[in-house]
Coordinates of C-alpha atoms in Angstrom, one line a residue:
M749 CA 29.0 11.2 10.3
A750 CA 27.1 9.1 7.3
F751 CA 23.4 9.6 7.3
Q752 CA 22.5 6.4 8.8
P753 CA 19.2 5.0 6.6
F754 CA 16.1 4.3 9.7
L755 CA 18.4 6.2 12.7
P756 CA 15.4 8.7 13.2
L757 CA 12.9 5.8 12.9
V758 CA 14.5 3.6 15.5
A759 CA 15.5 6.4 17.9
L760 CA 11.5 7.4 17.8
L761 CA 10.5 3.5 18.0
C762 CA 12.9 3.5 21.4
S763 CA 11.5 6.3 22.7
L764 CA 7.9 5.0 22.7
V765 CA 8.7 1.7 23.5
A766 CA 11.2 1.9 26.5
P767 CA 11.6 5.1 29.4
P768 CA 14.5 6.6 29.2
S769 CA 15.4 5.9 32.6
S770 CA 15.1 2.2 32.4
A771 CA 18.0 0.3 32.7
V772 CA 17.4 -3.2 31.0
P773 CA 14.6 -1.7 28.0
S774 CA 10.9 -3.1 28.5
L775 CA 10.3 -3.2 25.0
H776 CA 6.2 -2.9 24.1
P777 CA 5.6 -5.5 20.4
V778 CA 5.5 -3.8 17.3
V779 CA 3.7 -4.8 14.1
L780 CA 5.0 -3.7 10.7
V781 CA 2.4 -2.8 8.1
P782 CA 3.9 -2.8 4.7
G783 CA 4.2 -0.3 2.1
N784 CA 2.0 -1.0 -1.6
T785 CA 3.1 -4.1 -3.7
C786 CA 5.8 -5.1 -0.4
S787 CA 4.2 -8.1 1.2
Q788 CA 4.7 -11.4 -0.7
L789 CA 2.2 -13.6 -2.9
E790 CA 1.6 -17.5 -3.0
A791 CA -0.6 -18.6 -5.8
R792 CA -2.0 -21.6 -7.2
L793 CA -3.3 -23.0 -10.6
T794 CA -6.7 -25.0 -10.8
D795 CA -8.1 -27.4 -14.0
E796 CA -10.6 -24.2 -14.2
Y797 CA -7.6 -21.5 -15.3
E798 CA -7.4 -20.5 -18.8
P799 CA -3.8 -18.8 -19.9
P800 CA -4.5 -16.0 -22.3
P801 CA -3.7 -18.1 -25.8
A802 CA -0.3 -19.1 -27.2
S803 CA 1.3 -18.1 -24.1
G804 CA 2.0 -21.6 -22.3
C805 CA 1.0 -19.8 -18.8
G806 CA -0.2 -22.6 -16.5
V807 CA 0.1 -25.8 -17.5
P808 CA 3.5 -26.6 -16.1
R809 CA 2.0 -25.3 -12.2
Q810 CA -1.6 -26.3 -12.9
G811 CA -2.1 -29.4 -10.0
R812 CA 1.5 -28.7 -8.6
G813 CA 0.4 -27.1 -5.6
W814 CA 1.5 -23.7 -4.2
F815 CA 3.9 -21.1 -5.7
R816 CA 5.8 -17.4 -5.4
L817 CA 3.4 -15.3 -7.7
W818 CA 4.7 -11.7 -6.5
D819 CA 8.0 -11.4 -6.5
N820 CA 9.5 -14.5 -8.6
F821 CA 12.8 -13.1 -8.7
T822 CA 15.1 -16.2 -9.1
A823 CA 12.5 -18.0 -11.6
L824 CA 12.1 -14.9 -13.6
Q825 CA 16.1 -14.6 -14.1
E826 CA 15.9 -18.4 -15.5
D827 CA 12.8 -17.4 -17.7
L828 CA 11.7 -13.9 -18.3
S829 CA 8.5 -15.1 -20.5
L830 CA 7.3 -16.0 -17.2
F831 CA 6.1 -12.3 -16.3
R832 CA 3.4 -12.3 -18.7
C833 CA 2.0 -15.3 -17.6
Y834 CA 2.4 -14.4 -13.7
A835 CA 0.9 -10.6 -14.9
D836 CA -1.8 -12.5 -15.9
Q837 CA -2.4 -14.6 -12.8
L838 CA -2.0 -11.4 -10.8
R839 CA -5.4 -9.8 -12.4
L840 CA -8.6 -8.8 -10.6
V841 CA -11.9 -9.0 -11.8
Y842 CA -15.4 -7.7 -10.9
D843 CA -17.9 -9.7 -9.4
P844 CA -21.3 -8.3 -10.1
P845 CA -23.2 -10.5 -8.6
A846 CA -21.0 -10.7 -5.5
G847 CA -20.0 -6.9 -5.6
D848 CA -16.5 -7.5 -4.8
Y849 CA -13.2 -7.6 -6.4
R850 CA -11.7 -11.9 -7.1
N851 CA -8.9 -13.5 -8.8
V852 CA -9.3 -15.1 -12.8
P853 CA -10.9 -18.4 -12.6
G854 CA -8.5 -21.2 -11.9
V855 CA -6.9 -18.7 -9.9
K856 CA -6.0 -19.3 -5.7
T857 CA -3.6 -17.1 -3.5
R858 CA -2.6 -16.4 -0.4
V859 CA -0.2 -13.8 1.2
M860 CA 2.9 -15.8 2.6
A861 CA 3.9 -15.5 6.6
F862 CA 1.1 -13.6 8.0
G863 CA 1.9 -12.6 11.7
T864 CA 5.6 -12.9 10.3
T865 CA 7.6 -10.0 9.0
R866 CA 9.3 -12.7 6.6
S867 CA 6.6 -11.7 3.7
F868 CA 8.9 -8.8 3.6
G869 CA 12.5 -10.1 2.1
F870 CA 12.7 -10.7 -1.4
N871 CA 15.3 -12.3 -3.2
D872 CA 15.8 -9.5 -5.6
P873 CA 18.8 -7.6 -4.3
A874 CA 17.2 -4.3 -5.5
R875 CA 14.6 -4.6 -3.8
K876 CA 16.0 -5.8 -0.1
N877 CA 15.6 -1.5 1.7
V878 CA 12.4 -0.3 -0.8
C879 CA 10.4 -2.7 2.0
M880 CA 10.8 -3.4 5.1
E881 CA 14.2 -5.5 5.0
G882 CA 16.6 -2.9 6.5
L883 CA 13.8 -1.9 9.1
V884 CA 13.2 -5.4 10.5
E885 CA 17.2 -6.0 10.8
A886 CA 17.6 -2.2 12.3
L887 CA 15.0 -3.3 14.9
E888 CA 16.3 -6.8 15.5
R889 CA 20.1 -4.7 16.8
V890 CA 17.9 -3.0 19.2
G891 CA 16.5 -6.1 20.5
Y892 CA 13.7 -6.8 18.6
R893 CA 13.4 -10.5 18.7
E894 CA 11.1 -12.2 15.3
G895 CA 7.6 -13.7 17.1
M896 CA 8.5 -12.3 20.2
N897 CA 7.6 -8.8 20.3
L898 CA 8.4 -8.1 16.3
F899 CA 5.3 -8.5 14.4
G900 CA 4.3 -8.6 10.3
A901 CA 1.1 -7.8 8.9
P902 CA 1.9 -8.4 4.9
Y903 CA -1.9 -7.9 3.2
D904 CA -3.1 -8.3 -0.3
F905 CA -1.9 -5.1 -2.1
R906 CA -4.3 -5.5 -4.7
H907 CA -7.5 -5.2 -2.9
A908 CA -8.1 -2.4 -1.2
P909 CA -10.8 -1.2 1.8
A910 CA -14.5 0.0 0.5
A911 CA -17.0 2.1 1.4
P912 CA -18.6 0.9 4.7
G913 CA -21.3 -1.4 3.3
L914 CA -19.3 -2.6 0.5
A915 CA -17.4 -5.9 -0.2
S916 CA -13.9 -6.4 0.9
R917 CA -13.7 -9.8 1.6
A918 CA -9.8 -9.3 1.3
F919 CA -9.7 -6.0 3.7
S920 CA -12.2 -7.5 5.7
G921 CA -9.9 -10.5 6.1
F922 CA -6.8 -8.6 6.9
S923 CA -8.7 -6.4 9.8
S924 CA -9.8 -9.5 11.4
S925 CA -6.2 -11.0 11.3
L926 CA -5.1 -7.9 12.2
R927 CA -6.7 -8.0 15.4
L928 CA -6.1 -11.5 16.3
L929 CA -2.3 -10.4 15.9
V930 CA -2.1 -7.5 17.9
E931 CA -4.5 -8.5 20.8
R932 CA -1.4 -12.2 20.6
A933 CA 1.3 -9.5 20.4
S934 CA 0.3 -8.0 23.8
R935 CA -0.6 -10.7 25.5
R936 CA 3.0 -12.6 24.8
N937 CA 4.4 -9.2 26.2
G938 CA 2.6 -8.9 29.8
N939 CA -0.3 -7.2 28.0
K940 CA 1.4 -4.4 27.0
P941 CA -0.7 -2.4 24.3
V942 CA 1.4 -2.2 20.9
V943 CA 2.8 0.0 18.4
L944 CA 1.9 -0.3 15.2
V945 CA 4.4 0.9 12.0
T946 CA 3.3 1.3 8.4
H947 CA 4.8 1.8 5.4
S948 CA 3.1 3.9 2.4
L949 CA -0.3 1.9 1.9
G950 CA 0.3 0.4 4.8
G951 CA -1.2 3.1 6.7
L952 CA -3.8 3.3 4.7
F953 CA -4.9 0.0 5.5
A954 CA -4.1 0.7 9.3
T955 CA -6.2 3.6 9.1
V956 CA -9.1 2.5 8.1
F957 CA -8.9 -0.6 10.4
L958 CA -8.7 1.5 13.8
D959 CA -11.5 3.5 12.3
R960 CA -13.5 0.6 11.7
T961 CA -12.3 -0.3 15.6
P962 CA -13.9 0.2 18.3
L963 CA -12.4 3.0 20.2
R964 CA -12.0 1.5 23.2
W965 CA -10.2 -2.1 21.6
R966 CA -8.1 1.3 20.3
R967 CA -7.1 3.0 23.0
R968 CA -6.3 -0.8 25.1
Y969 CA -4.5 -2.6 22.9
V970 CA -2.3 0.3 20.6
K971 CA 0.0 2.4 22.2
H972 CA 1.3 4.5 19.3
L973 CA 0.9 4.5 15.3
V974 CA 4.0 5.7 13.5
M975 CA 2.9 6.3 10.1
L976 CA 5.8 6.4 7.6
C977 CA 5.7 8.2 3.7
L978 CA 1.9 8.7 3.5
G979 CA 0.0 12.1 4.2
V980 CA -4.0 12.0 2.9
G981 CA -5.0 12.7 -0.4
G982 CA -3.2 10.5 -2.4
S983 CA -0.2 11.7 -5.4
P984 CA -0.9 12.9 -8.9
L985 CA 1.9 10.5 -9.4
N986 CA -0.5 8.2 -9.4
M987 CA -2.9 9.4 -12.3
W988 CA 0.0 8.5 -15.1
P989 CA -0.2 4.2 -14.9
L990 CA -3.4 4.7 -14.9
A991 CA -3.6 6.5 -18.3
S992 CA -1.5 5.4 -20.3
K993 CA -4.1 1.9 -21.9
P994 CA -1.1 1.4 -24.5
L995 CA 1.8 0.4 -21.8
A996 CA -1.0 -1.1 -19.5
S997 CA -1.8 -3.8 -22.2
N998 CA 2.0 -4.8 -23.0
P999 CA 3.6 -4.4 -19.7
T1000 CA 7.4 -5.1 -20.2
S1001 CA 8.1 -6.6 -17.0
L1002 CA 6.6 -7.7 -13.8
Q1003 CA 7.0 -4.7 -12.3
A1004 CA 5.2 -3.1 -15.1
A1005 CA 3.0 -5.2 -15.1
V1006 CA 2.1 -5.1 -11.1
L1007 CA 2.2 -0.4 -11.7
T1008 CA 0.2 -1.4 -14.8
Y1009 CA -1.4 -3.6 -16.6
G1010 CA -2.3 -4.9 -13.2
N1011 CA -3.4 -1.8 -11.8
R1012 CA -6.2 -1.6 -14.1
S1013 CA -7.5 -4.5 -12.4
F1014 CA -7.0 -3.8 -8.7
A1015 CA -9.0 -2.8 -6.2
S1016 CA -6.2 -0.8 -4.5
M1017 CA -5.6 1.2 -8.8
F1018 CA -7.8 4.2 -7.0
S1019 CA -6.7 3.9 -3.5
L1020 CA -4.3 6.7 -4.0
L1021 CA -5.8 9.1 -6.1
P1022 CA -5.8 12.8 -5.8
S1023 CA -8.3 13.8 -3.7
P1024 CA -11.2 16.5 -4.1
R1025 CA -10.7 17.1 -0.4
V1026 CA -7.3 18.3 -0.6
Y1027 CA -6.9 19.4 -3.9
G1028 CA -10.2 20.4 -4.9
R1029 CA -9.6 22.4 -8.5
T1030 CA -5.9 22.4 -9.0
P1031 CA -5.5 21.1 -12.2
L1032 CA -3.2 18.0 -11.9
V1033 CA -3.9 16.5 -15.6
I1034 CA -3.3 19.5 -18.0
T1035 CA -3.7 18.9 -22.0
R1036 CA -4.0 21.2 -24.6
D1037 CA -7.7 21.2 -24.6
R1038 CA -9.0 20.7 -20.9
N1039 CA -7.5 20.4 -17.2
Y1040 CA -8.6 17.2 -15.3
S1041 CA -8.7 18.3 -11.2
A1042 CA -9.2 15.8 -8.3
D1043 CA -13.0 17.1 -8.7
D1044 CA -12.5 15.9 -12.6
M1045 CA -11.7 12.1 -11.9
P1046 CA -14.3 10.6 -13.7
E1047 CA -13.9 12.5 -16.7
F1048 CA -9.9 12.2 -16.7
L1049 CA -10.6 8.1 -15.6
A1050 CA -13.1 8.0 -18.5
A1051 CA -10.9 10.0 -21.1
A1052 CA -7.7 7.3 -20.1
G1053 CA -10.1 4.0 -21.2
F1054 CA -12.3 3.0 -18.5
S1055 CA -15.5 1.9 -18.6
G1056 CA -18.4 3.7 -17.2
D1057 CA -19.0 0.5 -14.5
E1058 CA -15.1 1.2 -13.5
V1059 CA -15.3 4.8 -13.1
A1060 CA -18.7 4.3 -11.0
R1061 CA -16.5 2.0 -8.7
Y1062 CA -14.3 4.7 -8.3
R1063 CA -17.3 7.5 -7.2
T1064 CA -19.0 4.2 -4.8
R1065 CA -16.6 2.3 -3.3
A1066 CA -12.8 3.9 -3.4
L1067 CA -13.8 7.7 -3.3
P1068 CA -16.1 7.7 0.5
V1069 CA -12.8 6.3 1.8
T1070 CA -10.8 8.3 0.2
L1071 CA -13.1 11.6 1.3
S1072 CA -13.9 9.9 5.0
L1073 CA -10.4 9.3 6.5
R1074 CA -10.0 10.9 9.6
A1075 CA -8.2 10.9 13.0
P1076 CA -6.7 7.2 14.6
L1077 CA -7.5 8.7 18.2
V1078 CA -4.2 6.6 19.3
P1079 CA -1.3 8.4 19.9
M1080 CA 1.0 9.2 16.3
T1081 CA 3.3 10.0 14.9
A1082 CA 3.8 10.8 10.8
M1083 CA 6.7 11.1 9.5
N1084 CA 7.8 12.0 5.8
G1085 CA 10.3 12.9 3.7
V1086 CA 10.4 16.1 1.9
G1087 CA 13.1 18.3 -0.4
V1088 CA 13.0 15.4 -3.6
L1089 CA 11.4 16.7 -6.1
T1090 CA 7.6 15.3 -6.5
V1091 CA 5.3 15.3 -9.6
D1092 CA 2.6 18.1 -8.6
Q1093 CA 0.7 18.0 -12.3
L1094 CA 1.1 15.6 -15.9
V1095 CA 1.3 17.3 -18.9
F1096 CA 0.0 15.8 -21.9
W1097 CA -0.3 18.9 -24.4
D1098 CA -1.7 16.9 -27.1
G1099 CA -3.6 14.7 -25.2
N1100 CA -2.3 11.3 -25.9
F1101 CA -2.0 9.6 -23.1
S1102 CA 0.3 6.3 -24.1
G1103 CA 2.9 8.4 -23.9
K1104 CA 5.4 9.8 -21.3
P1105 CA 4.1 13.4 -20.2
Q1106 CA 6.0 16.5 -19.3
L1107 CA 6.3 16.7 -15.4
V1108 CA 6.1 19.8 -13.2
N1109 CA 7.8 19.0 -10.1
G1110 CA 6.5 20.2 -6.2
D1111 CA 8.0 19.3 -3.0
G1112 CA 7.8 16.3 -1.1
D1113 CA 9.7 12.1 -1.0
G1114 CA 9.4 11.8 -4.9
Q1115 CA 5.8 10.2 -4.5
I1116 CA 3.9 11.4 -1.2
N1117 CA 3.6 15.2 -2.2
L1118 CA 3.7 17.7 0.8
V1119 CA 0.6 19.5 0.6
T1120 CA -1.0 16.3 1.5
V1121 CA 1.6 15.7 5.0
L1122 CA 0.1 19.5 5.3
A1123 CA -3.3 17.9 4.9
L1124 CA -2.4 15.2 7.4
Q1125 CA -1.3 17.7 9.6
R1126 CA -4.1 19.7 9.5
L1127 CA -6.6 17.0 10.0
V1128 CA -5.1 15.0 12.6
G1129 CA -3.8 18.2 14.6
A1130 CA -7.0 19.7 14.7
D1131 CA -9.4 17.3 16.0
P1132 CA -9.8 18.1 19.4
D1133 CA -9.8 14.1 20.5
Q1134 CA -7.0 13.1 19.0
P1135 CA -4.6 12.3 21.9
Y1136 CA -1.2 13.0 20.5
F1137 CA 0.2 13.7 17.0
K1138 CA 3.8 14.8 15.6
S1139 CA 4.3 15.1 11.9
I1140 CA 8.2 15.0 11.7
L1141 CA 9.4 15.9 8.5
I1142 CA 12.8 14.8 7.4
P1143 CA 15.0 17.1 4.6
N1144 CA 16.1 15.2 1.4
T1145 CA 14.6 11.9 1.9
T1146 CA 12.7 9.4 -0.4
H1147 CA 9.9 7.5 -0.4
K1148 CA 11.8 4.4 -0.1
G1149 CA 15.1 6.0 2.6

């Protein structure tokens, strides 16, 4: 029989939420937290917005209410030039007095349909199974219903958790909303605790959320954390889009804009960089003159054209979050693909980061390296206070599979 997408995950969830002897399954509520770029964003432009010179961006939209900013496949099909406008409007700027990131002046944004899974559906056919839309359909086939026992927690993927004591208004707002959603989902389902299911970057958001939530609350409201496609310690692959400043300033599509140009302004751009705790002195970027390891990340960022202030924000905002990741202290299952070529090292032999690197591959799911999955097993499995942990490796399965 051909492999059915989502079958291992759905079987796992069924085993968690309904006892095998139950004639009528009593499903525990599920809250889905999607991966990077899998939450849809809306925007509204005010008169304060100043589009790039000669771009034509913003003029038709100013004063006309909310519109789809990410990901607007239909509008881009009608006018491909819009992607430069959307890329500019997706940018973040750092506000030193506030100590936090914000939209460019004149751009207001919001996450679509928090609390539901509607934000996971994209009108781009190519993205249907990149995010959680197919998983939602699979869960509905086994009895889940939107708004009754199936919920979604989309987030603004441009932002990220910051080190304790530093401002991150977007992540704080997400955390408050997620806590209320979990409590509401539990009440709506006879006070049953909730199963959190995350994918990729959503796992980082969820684990930091849990770590900053009182243990008594976690034990009351979270039955199980199911974390898909994430280890601890980031990936060398994420160093590639940050390396190329020329590509970042001249994207060829909205996807490229988000992964390069946009990423250089996003607070989340540093969140999944390789962690010194996992990679240490292992060379990750190799040039003729010198190598860069996770321990050398500040030097790599400087060589890639980041300013001293930006490098300082990596040190003070993102790195402490990476280094402080720990067991969630609620029952947890991690599911990861293996057996797929995954970038272990990037070789820019002539030191020209604007070119395409030679890739040195190892094992993983195509994005998440096996070494970080093994680090997750050690981190969570070795914690004596972790009530339950299981790591499931699925052969020949990609990050999006």
